[in-house]
Amino acid sequence: MPEIPNPMTGKTVLVTGGTGGIGKATAVGLAALGAHVGIVGRDRQRAQSAAADISAQAAAHGVDTHEVDVYVVDMSAQAGVRRLAREVLDVCPRLDALINNVGGYWATRHLTADGLERTFALNHLSPFLLTNLLLDRLKASAPARVVTVSSNAQANGRIDFDDLQGEHRYPGVPERRTHDYKRAGTTNLYAALDVVSGKVIADLTPRQRADEFRRFLNVIDRAVPANLDVHLILDNSSTHKTPAIQRWLVRHPRFTLHFTPTYSSWLNLVERWFAELTNKWLRRGTHRSVRELVASIRTWITNWMTPNPSCGTRPPTRSRQPRCILSTDL
C-alpha cells in the first residue's frame, strides 16, 4: 500500500512570534505535518534554540523536515518588517501560508523609531504591512492562506480614532481601552467557575505557563471537597498538556480535563463572568501599577463571592409587596 504523504509536504509557512508560546506550538505542528517552516523573533539565540527544538519535535513524529529558517527582526519597527519581507522573498520561491502571530503589550507608553505607539505598531500595523509586502508571493503560491492570531477579548475593544497613538490612554484612563489590549498582559487571571453555583476559585499570576497552571490546579484541589470529582473544561492551550501537568493528573485521579478549541465560545456563564469583570470593573478603573490591578481584580472576586441582599419597597399606590433582589456592591 503506498505511503500517504504528509498534508503540508512541499509547502512553506512563515510564523511571526515563532520562538515561544502559540507561535512555536504552531510551527511545531506545521513542521510535523511536513511543512518547511520559517520563524521570526527578536533574539537570535532564542530563535535558533526554538528552531532546533521545532526540527527535533518534527523528527520525533517521523518527519525528515528541512532546517527551520530563522529571521531576526524587531517587528515593531517598519524598517524591520520591510527587511523581513525582503529576506523571505529572497529565500522562499513560494509562500503557502503566513501566520501573523507576533504581539505584545507595554504598561507604559513607548514610541517606535517611526514615531508610532509601540503596542499599536506591533499588534496591528506590522502584520498589515508584512501581509501586503508578501501578498504577491502568496497569490503566486495559491491556494495560500493568511492567518492572523488574536484574542477573544478583542470583542470588548473599541478604537478611539481621536487617540490612535495612545497619548491619553496611559497608564490606565477609565473607559479608554482600545487597540492596546494587553495581549500578553501585565497579570494573568486564572478562574475556575462552578457552573452550578456560580462560585469562582481564582488566582493571579505574573505569567501563564504550565507551572502557573499546575499551581492553580493545587488551589482548586484544596478548595473543592475531597469527596467530589472535578471536571475542568479548558481551552485547548499547550500549557494544559505538558508532561508536568500529565504527571499531576496521574497523582490526582479525581480530576478530568475536557478540552475545547482554543478561544471558542464554550460556556455562556464563564463568558458572562469575564464580561462583567471587564465591563463593570476593569474598564471603569484606573490601574497605575500591576499591584493595583491585581488588588482590584481580587476585590472584584471577593465581592462576587459575597453578594449582599438588597431590599426596596415601592409606594403603596404602586405595589403592596416589597421587592428583593440579590446584587453585589460594585
CSV table of C-alpha atoms in Angstrom, one decimal:
chain,number,residue,atom,x,y,z
A,1,MET,CA,0.0,0.0,0.0
A,2,PRO,CA,1.5,3.4,-1.0
A,3,GLU,CA,2.6,5.7,1.8
A,4,ILE,CA,0.3,8.7,2.3
A,5,PRO,CA,2.3,11.9,2.2
A,6,ASN,CA,2.0,14.5,5.0
A,7,PRO,CA,-0.6,17.1,4.1
A,8,MET,CA,1.9,20.0,4.3
A,9,THR,CA,4.8,18.4,2.4
A,10,GLY,CA,6.3,20.8,-0.1
A,11,LYS,CA,4.6,23.9,1.4
A,12,THR,CA,6.4,26.8,3.0
A,13,VAL,CA,5.0,28.7,6.1
A,14,LEU,CA,6.2,31.8,7.9
A,15,VAL,CA,5.3,32.2,11.6
A,16,THR,CA,5.9,35.5,13.3
A,17,GLY,CA,6.5,35.4,17.0
A,18,GLY,CA,7.5,31.8,16.5
A,19,THR,CA,10.1,31.5,19.3
A,20,GLY,CA,7.6,30.6,22.0
A,21,GLY,CA,4.0,30.2,23.1
A,22,ILE,CA,1.3,29.8,20.5
A,23,GLY,CA,3.7,30.7,17.7
A,24,LYS,CA,6.2,28.0,18.5
A,25,ALA,CA,3.5,25.4,19.0
A,26,THR,CA,2.1,26.3,15.6
A,27,ALA,CA,5.5,26.0,14.0
A,28,VAL,CA,6.0,22.5,15.6
A,29,GLY,CA,2.6,21.3,14.4
A,30,LEU,CA,3.2,22.5,10.9
A,31,ALA,CA,6.7,21.1,10.7
A,32,ALA,CA,5.4,17.7,12.0
A,33,LEU,CA,3.0,17.8,9.0
A,34,GLY,CA,5.9,18.2,6.6
A,35,ALA,CA,5.9,21.9,6.1
A,36,HIS,CA,9.1,23.9,5.5
A,37,VAL,CA,8.8,26.4,8.4
A,38,GLY,CA,10.3,29.8,9.0
A,39,ILE,CA,10.1,31.6,12.4
A,40,VAL,CA,10.5,35.2,13.3
A,41,GLY,CA,11.9,36.5,16.6
A,42,ARG,CA,13.8,39.4,18.1
A,43,ASP,CA,16.5,37.4,19.9
A,44,ARG,CA,18.8,35.4,17.7
A,45,GLN,CA,19.9,32.9,20.3
A,46,ARG,CA,16.4,32.2,21.4
A,47,ALA,CA,15.2,31.9,17.8
A,48,GLN,CA,17.9,29.4,16.9
A,49,SER,CA,17.2,27.4,20.0
A,50,ALA,CA,13.5,27.3,19.1
A,51,ALA,CA,14.3,26.3,15.5
A,52,ALA,CA,16.4,23.4,16.7
A,53,ASP,CA,13.6,22.3,19.0
A,54,ILE,CA,11.0,22.5,16.3
A,55,SER,CA,13.1,20.4,14.0
A,56,ALA,CA,13.7,17.8,16.8
A,57,GLN,CA,10.0,17.6,17.6
A,58,ALA,CA,9.1,17.2,13.9
A,59,ALA,CA,11.7,14.4,13.6
A,60,ALA,CA,10.1,12.7,16.6
A,61,HIS,CA,6.9,12.5,14.5
A,62,GLY,CA,8.9,10.7,11.8
A,63,VAL,CA,9.2,13.8,9.6
A,64,ASP,CA,12.5,14.4,7.9
A,65,THR,CA,11.9,18.1,7.9
A,66,HIS,CA,14.0,20.9,6.3
A,67,GLU,CA,16.1,23.1,8.6
A,68,VAL,CA,13.8,25.7,10.1
A,69,ASP,CA,14.5,29.2,8.7
A,70,VAL,CA,15.3,31.8,11.3
A,71,TYR,CA,14.6,35.6,10.8
A,72,VAL,CA,15.7,38.0,13.5
A,73,VAL,CA,13.9,41.4,13.3
A,74,ASP,CA,12.1,43.9,15.5
A,75,MET,CA,8.7,43.8,14.1
A,76,SER,CA,7.5,46.9,15.9
A,77,ALA,CA,9.8,48.9,13.5
A,78,GLN,CA,8.6,49.3,9.9
A,79,ALA,CA,12.2,49.1,8.7
A,80,GLY,CA,12.4,45.7,10.4
A,81,VAL,CA,9.2,44.5,8.8
A,82,ARG,CA,10.4,45.6,5.3
A,83,ARG,CA,13.8,43.9,5.8
A,84,LEU,CA,12.0,40.7,6.9
A,85,ALA,CA,9.8,40.7,3.7
A,86,ARG,CA,12.9,41.2,1.5
A,87,GLU,CA,14.7,38.3,3.2
A,88,VAL,CA,11.6,36.0,2.9
A,89,LEU,CA,11.2,36.8,-0.8
A,90,ASP,CA,14.9,36.1,-1.4
A,91,VAL,CA,14.8,32.8,0.5
A,92,CYS,CA,11.4,31.4,-0.4
A,93,PRO,CA,10.4,30.9,-4.0
A,94,ARG,CA,6.9,30.1,-2.8
A,95,LEU,CA,4.9,31.0,0.4
A,96,ASP,CA,1.9,28.9,1.1
A,97,ALA,CA,0.9,30.4,4.5
A,98,LEU,CA,1.7,33.5,6.6
A,99,ILE,CA,0.8,33.2,10.3
A,100,ASN,CA,0.7,36.7,11.9
A,101,ASN,CA,1.2,35.7,15.5
A,102,VAL,CA,3.5,38.3,17.0
A,103,GLY,CA,2.1,40.5,19.7
A,104,GLY,CA,2.9,42.3,22.9
A,105,TYR,CA,1.9,45.0,25.4
A,106,TRP,CA,3.8,47.6,27.4
A,107,ALA,CA,2.3,49.0,30.6
A,108,THR,CA,3.8,52.5,29.8
A,109,ARG,CA,3.7,54.3,26.5
A,110,HIS,CA,6.6,53.9,24.2
A,111,LEU,CA,7.2,55.3,20.7
A,112,THR,CA,9.0,53.3,17.9
A,113,ALA,CA,11.7,54.7,15.7
A,114,ASP,CA,8.8,55.6,13.3
A,115,GLY,CA,7.1,57.7,16.0
A,116,LEU,CA,4.3,55.2,16.5
A,117,GLU,CA,2.9,53.9,19.8
A,118,ARG,CA,4.7,50.6,20.1
A,119,THR,CA,1.7,48.3,21.1
A,120,PHE,CA,-0.3,49.6,18.1
A,121,ALA,CA,2.7,49.3,15.8
A,122,LEU,CA,3.5,45.7,16.8
A,123,ASN,CA,0.0,44.3,17.1
A,124,HIS,CA,-1.7,45.9,14.2
A,125,LEU,CA,0.5,47.9,11.8
A,126,SER,CA,3.3,45.3,11.4
A,127,PRO,CA,1.0,42.3,10.4
A,128,PHE,CA,-0.8,44.6,8.0
A,129,LEU,CA,2.4,45.9,6.4
A,130,LEU,CA,4.0,42.4,6.2
A,131,THR,CA,0.9,40.8,4.6
A,132,ASN,CA,0.9,43.5,1.9
A,133,LEU,CA,4.6,43.1,1.2
A,134,LEU,CA,4.3,39.4,0.8
A,135,LEU,CA,0.9,39.4,-0.9
A,136,ASP,CA,2.1,38.9,-4.4
A,137,ARG,CA,4.2,35.9,-3.4
A,138,LEU,CA,1.2,34.4,-1.5
A,139,LYS,CA,-1.0,34.9,-4.6
A,140,ALA,CA,1.6,33.3,-6.8
A,141,SER,CA,1.6,30.3,-4.5
A,142,ALA,CA,-2.2,29.9,-4.5
A,143,PRO,CA,-4.1,28.4,-2.8
A,144,ALA,CA,-2.3,30.2,0.0
A,145,ARG,CA,-3.6,31.4,3.4
A,146,VAL,CA,-3.0,34.3,5.8
A,147,VAL,CA,-3.9,33.6,9.4
A,148,THR,CA,-3.9,36.4,12.0
A,149,VAL,CA,-3.9,35.3,15.6
A,150,SER,CA,-5.9,37.4,18.1
A,151,SER,CA,-7.5,37.1,21.5
A,152,ASN,CA,-11.2,36.7,22.2
A,153,ALA,CA,-11.0,39.8,24.4
A,154,GLN,CA,-10.8,41.9,21.3
A,155,ALA,CA,-14.7,41.7,21.3
A,156,ASN,CA,-14.6,44.3,24.1
A,157,GLY,CA,-12.2,46.6,22.4
A,158,ARG,CA,-13.1,49.9,20.9
A,159,ILE,CA,-11.0,52.0,18.6
A,160,ASP,CA,-10.6,55.6,19.6
A,161,PHE,CA,-9.9,57.3,16.2
A,162,ASP,CA,-9.1,60.5,18.1
A,163,ASP,CA,-6.3,58.8,20.0
A,164,LEU,CA,-4.7,56.1,17.8
A,165,GLN,CA,-1.3,57.0,19.2
A,166,GLY,CA,-2.5,56.3,22.8
A,167,GLU,CA,-1.4,59.7,24.1
A,168,HIS,CA,-4.3,59.9,26.5
A,169,ARG,CA,-4.6,56.3,27.4
A,170,TYR,CA,-1.6,55.6,29.7
A,171,PRO,CA,-1.1,54.5,32.4
A,172,GLY,CA,-4.8,53.5,32.5
A,173,VAL,CA,-7.5,56.0,31.8
A,174,PRO,CA,-11.0,54.6,32.6
A,175,GLU,CA,-13.2,53.6,29.7
A,176,ARG,CA,-10.5,54.1,27.1
A,177,ARG,CA,-9.1,50.6,26.5
A,178,THR,CA,-8.8,50.1,22.7
A,179,HIS,CA,-6.2,48.5,20.5
A,180,ASP,CA,-3.6,48.5,23.3
A,181,TYR,CA,-5.4,45.5,24.8
A,182,LYS,CA,-3.0,43.5,27.0
A,183,ARG,CA,-2.4,40.5,24.7
A,184,ALA,CA,0.5,39.4,26.9
A,185,GLY,CA,-0.9,41.2,29.8
A,186,THR,CA,0.6,42.6,33.0
A,187,THR,CA,-1.1,40.0,35.0
A,188,ASN,CA,-2.8,36.7,34.3
A,189,LEU,CA,-6.1,35.7,35.8
A,190,TYR,CA,-6.9,32.0,36.4
A,191,ALA,CA,-10.6,31.5,37.2
A,192,ALA,CA,-12.4,28.2,37.8
A,193,LEU,CA,-16.2,28.8,37.8
A,194,ASP,CA,-18.7,26.3,39.2
A,195,VAL,CA,-21.4,26.2,36.6
A,196,VAL,CA,-24.0,25.1,39.2
A,197,SER,CA,-23.5,27.7,41.9
A,198,GLY,CA,-21.7,30.4,40.1
A,199,LYS,CA,-18.9,30.5,42.7
A,200,VAL,CA,-15.4,31.2,41.5
A,201,ILE,CA,-12.0,29.9,42.5
A,202,ALA,CA,-9.4,32.3,41.2
A,203,ASP,CA,-5.7,33.2,41.4
A,204,LEU,CA,-3.5,35.8,39.7
A,205,THR,CA,0.0,35.1,38.4
A,206,PRO,CA,2.5,37.3,36.5
A,207,ARG,CA,2.8,34.7,33.7
A,208,GLN,CA,0.8,32.0,32.0
A,209,ARG,CA,2.8,28.8,31.8
A,210,ALA,CA,2.4,25.2,32.8
A,211,ASP,CA,4.0,25.9,36.2
A,212,GLU,CA,1.4,28.5,37.0
A,213,PHE,CA,-1.4,26.3,35.8
A,214,ARG,CA,-0.2,23.4,37.9
A,215,ARG,CA,-0.2,25.7,41.0
A,216,PHE,CA,-3.7,26.8,40.2
A,217,LEU,CA,-4.7,23.1,40.0
A,218,ASN,CA,-3.4,22.8,43.5
A,219,VAL,CA,-5.6,25.8,44.5
A,220,ILE,CA,-8.6,24.1,43.1
A,221,ASP,CA,-7.7,20.8,44.8
A,222,ARG,CA,-7.6,22.5,48.2
A,223,ALA,CA,-10.8,24.4,47.6
A,224,VAL,CA,-13.0,21.5,46.4
A,225,PRO,CA,-14.2,18.9,49.0
A,226,ALA,CA,-12.2,15.8,48.7
A,227,ASN,CA,-15.2,13.6,48.2
A,228,LEU,CA,-16.1,15.3,44.9
A,229,ASP,CA,-14.8,14.6,41.4
A,230,VAL,CA,-13.6,17.6,39.5
A,231,HIS,CA,-14.3,18.1,35.8
A,232,LEU,CA,-12.5,21.1,34.2
A,233,ILE,CA,-13.5,22.5,30.8
A,234,LEU,CA,-10.5,24.2,29.3
A,235,ASP,CA,-9.4,25.9,26.1
A,236,ASN,CA,-7.0,23.8,24.0
A,237,SER,CA,-3.8,25.5,25.2
A,238,SER,CA,-0.5,23.8,25.2
A,239,THR,CA,0.1,24.8,28.8
A,240,HIS,CA,-2.6,22.4,29.9
A,241,LYS,CA,-0.9,19.4,28.2
A,242,THR,CA,2.7,19.4,29.3
A,243,PRO,CA,4.4,16.3,30.9
A,244,ALA,CA,4.3,18.1,34.3
A,245,ILE,CA,0.5,18.5,34.1
A,246,GLN,CA,0.1,14.9,33.0
A,247,ARG,CA,2.1,13.7,36.0
A,248,TRP,CA,0.0,15.9,38.3
A,249,LEU,CA,-3.2,14.4,36.8
A,250,VAL,CA,-1.9,10.9,37.4
A,251,ARG,CA,-1.4,11.8,41.1
A,252,HIS,CA,-4.9,13.4,41.3
A,253,PRO,CA,-7.3,10.9,39.6
A,254,ARG,CA,-10.4,12.8,40.6
A,255,PHE,CA,-9.5,15.5,38.1
A,256,THR,CA,-10.6,15.1,34.5
A,257,LEU,CA,-9.8,17.7,31.9
A,258,HIS,CA,-12.1,18.4,28.9
A,259,PHE,CA,-10.7,20.5,26.1
A,260,THR,CA,-12.5,22.8,23.6
A,261,PRO,CA,-11.0,24.6,20.6
A,262,THR,CA,-8.8,27.5,21.8
A,263,TYR,CA,-10.8,30.7,22.1
A,264,SER,CA,-14.1,29.0,21.3
A,265,SER,CA,-17.3,30.2,22.9
A,266,TRP,CA,-17.7,27.2,25.2
A,267,LEU,CA,-19.8,28.3,28.3
A,268,ASN,CA,-22.0,31.3,28.4
A,269,LEU,CA,-21.8,31.6,32.1
A,270,VAL,CA,-18.0,31.8,32.0
A,271,GLU,CA,-18.1,34.3,29.2
A,272,ARG,CA,-20.6,36.4,31.2
A,273,TRP,CA,-18.4,36.4,34.3
A,274,PHE,CA,-15.4,37.7,32.3
A,275,ALA,CA,-17.6,40.2,30.6
A,276,GLU,CA,-18.9,41.5,33.9
A,277,LEU,CA,-15.3,41.8,35.2
A,278,THR,CA,-14.1,43.6,32.1
A,279,ASN,CA,-17.1,46.0,31.5
A,280,LYS,CA,-18.1,46.8,35.1
A,281,TRP,CA,-14.8,46.8,36.8
A,282,LEU,CA,-11.6,46.9,34.7
A,283,ARG,CA,-12.7,49.4,32.1
A,284,ARG,CA,-14.1,51.7,34.7
A,285,GLY,CA,-10.9,51.7,36.9
A,286,THR,CA,-7.6,53.4,36.7
A,287,HIS,CA,-4.7,51.0,37.5
A,288,ARG,CA,-1.4,52.7,37.7
A,289,SER,CA,0.6,49.6,38.5
A,290,VAL,CA,0.4,45.8,38.4
A,291,ARG,CA,-0.1,45.8,42.1
A,292,GLU,CA,-3.1,48.0,41.8
A,293,LEU,CA,-4.5,45.9,39.0
A,294,VAL,CA,-4.1,42.6,41.0
A,295,ALA,CA,-5.7,44.2,44.1
A,296,SER,CA,-8.6,45.5,42.0
A,297,ILE,CA,-9.3,42.0,40.5
A,298,ARG,CA,-9.1,40.4,43.9
A,299,THR,CA,-11.7,42.9,45.2
A,300,TRP,CA,-14.0,42.1,42.4
A,301,ILE,CA,-13.7,38.3,43.1
A,302,THR,CA,-14.4,38.8,46.8
A,303,ASN,CA,-17.5,40.9,46.0
A,304,TRP,CA,-18.7,38.3,43.5
A,305,MET,CA,-18.3,35.5,46.1
A,306,THR,CA,-20.1,37.5,48.9
A,307,PRO,CA,-23.2,39.1,47.3
A,308,ASN,CA,-25.3,41.3,49.7
A,309,PRO,CA,-29.1,41.1,49.5
A,310,SER,CA,-30.7,44.4,48.8
A,311,CYS,CA,-34.4,45.1,49.5
A,312,GLY,CA,-36.5,48.0,48.5
A,313,THR,CA,-40.2,48.9,48.7
A,314,ARG,CA,-42.5,50.8,46.4
A,315,PRO,CA,-45.1,53.3,47.5
A,316,PRO,CA,-48.4,51.6,48.5
A,317,THR,CA,-50.2,53.1,45.5
A,318,ARG,CA,-47.9,51.2,43.1
A,319,SER,CA,-47.3,47.9,44.9
A,320,ARG,CA,-48.1,46.4,48.3
A,321,GLN,CA,-45.3,43.8,48.2
A,322,PRO,CA,-41.7,44.6,49.0
A,323,ARG,CA,-39.2,43.8,46.2
A,324,CYS,CA,-35.9,42.0,46.9
A,325,ILE,CA,-33.0,41.5,44.6
A,326,LEU,CA,-29.6,39.9,45.0
A,327,SER,CA,-26.8,42.1,44.0
A,328,THR,CA,-23.1,42.8,44.5
A,329,ASP,CA,-21.8,46.1,45.8
A,330,LEU,CA,-19.8,47.1,42.7
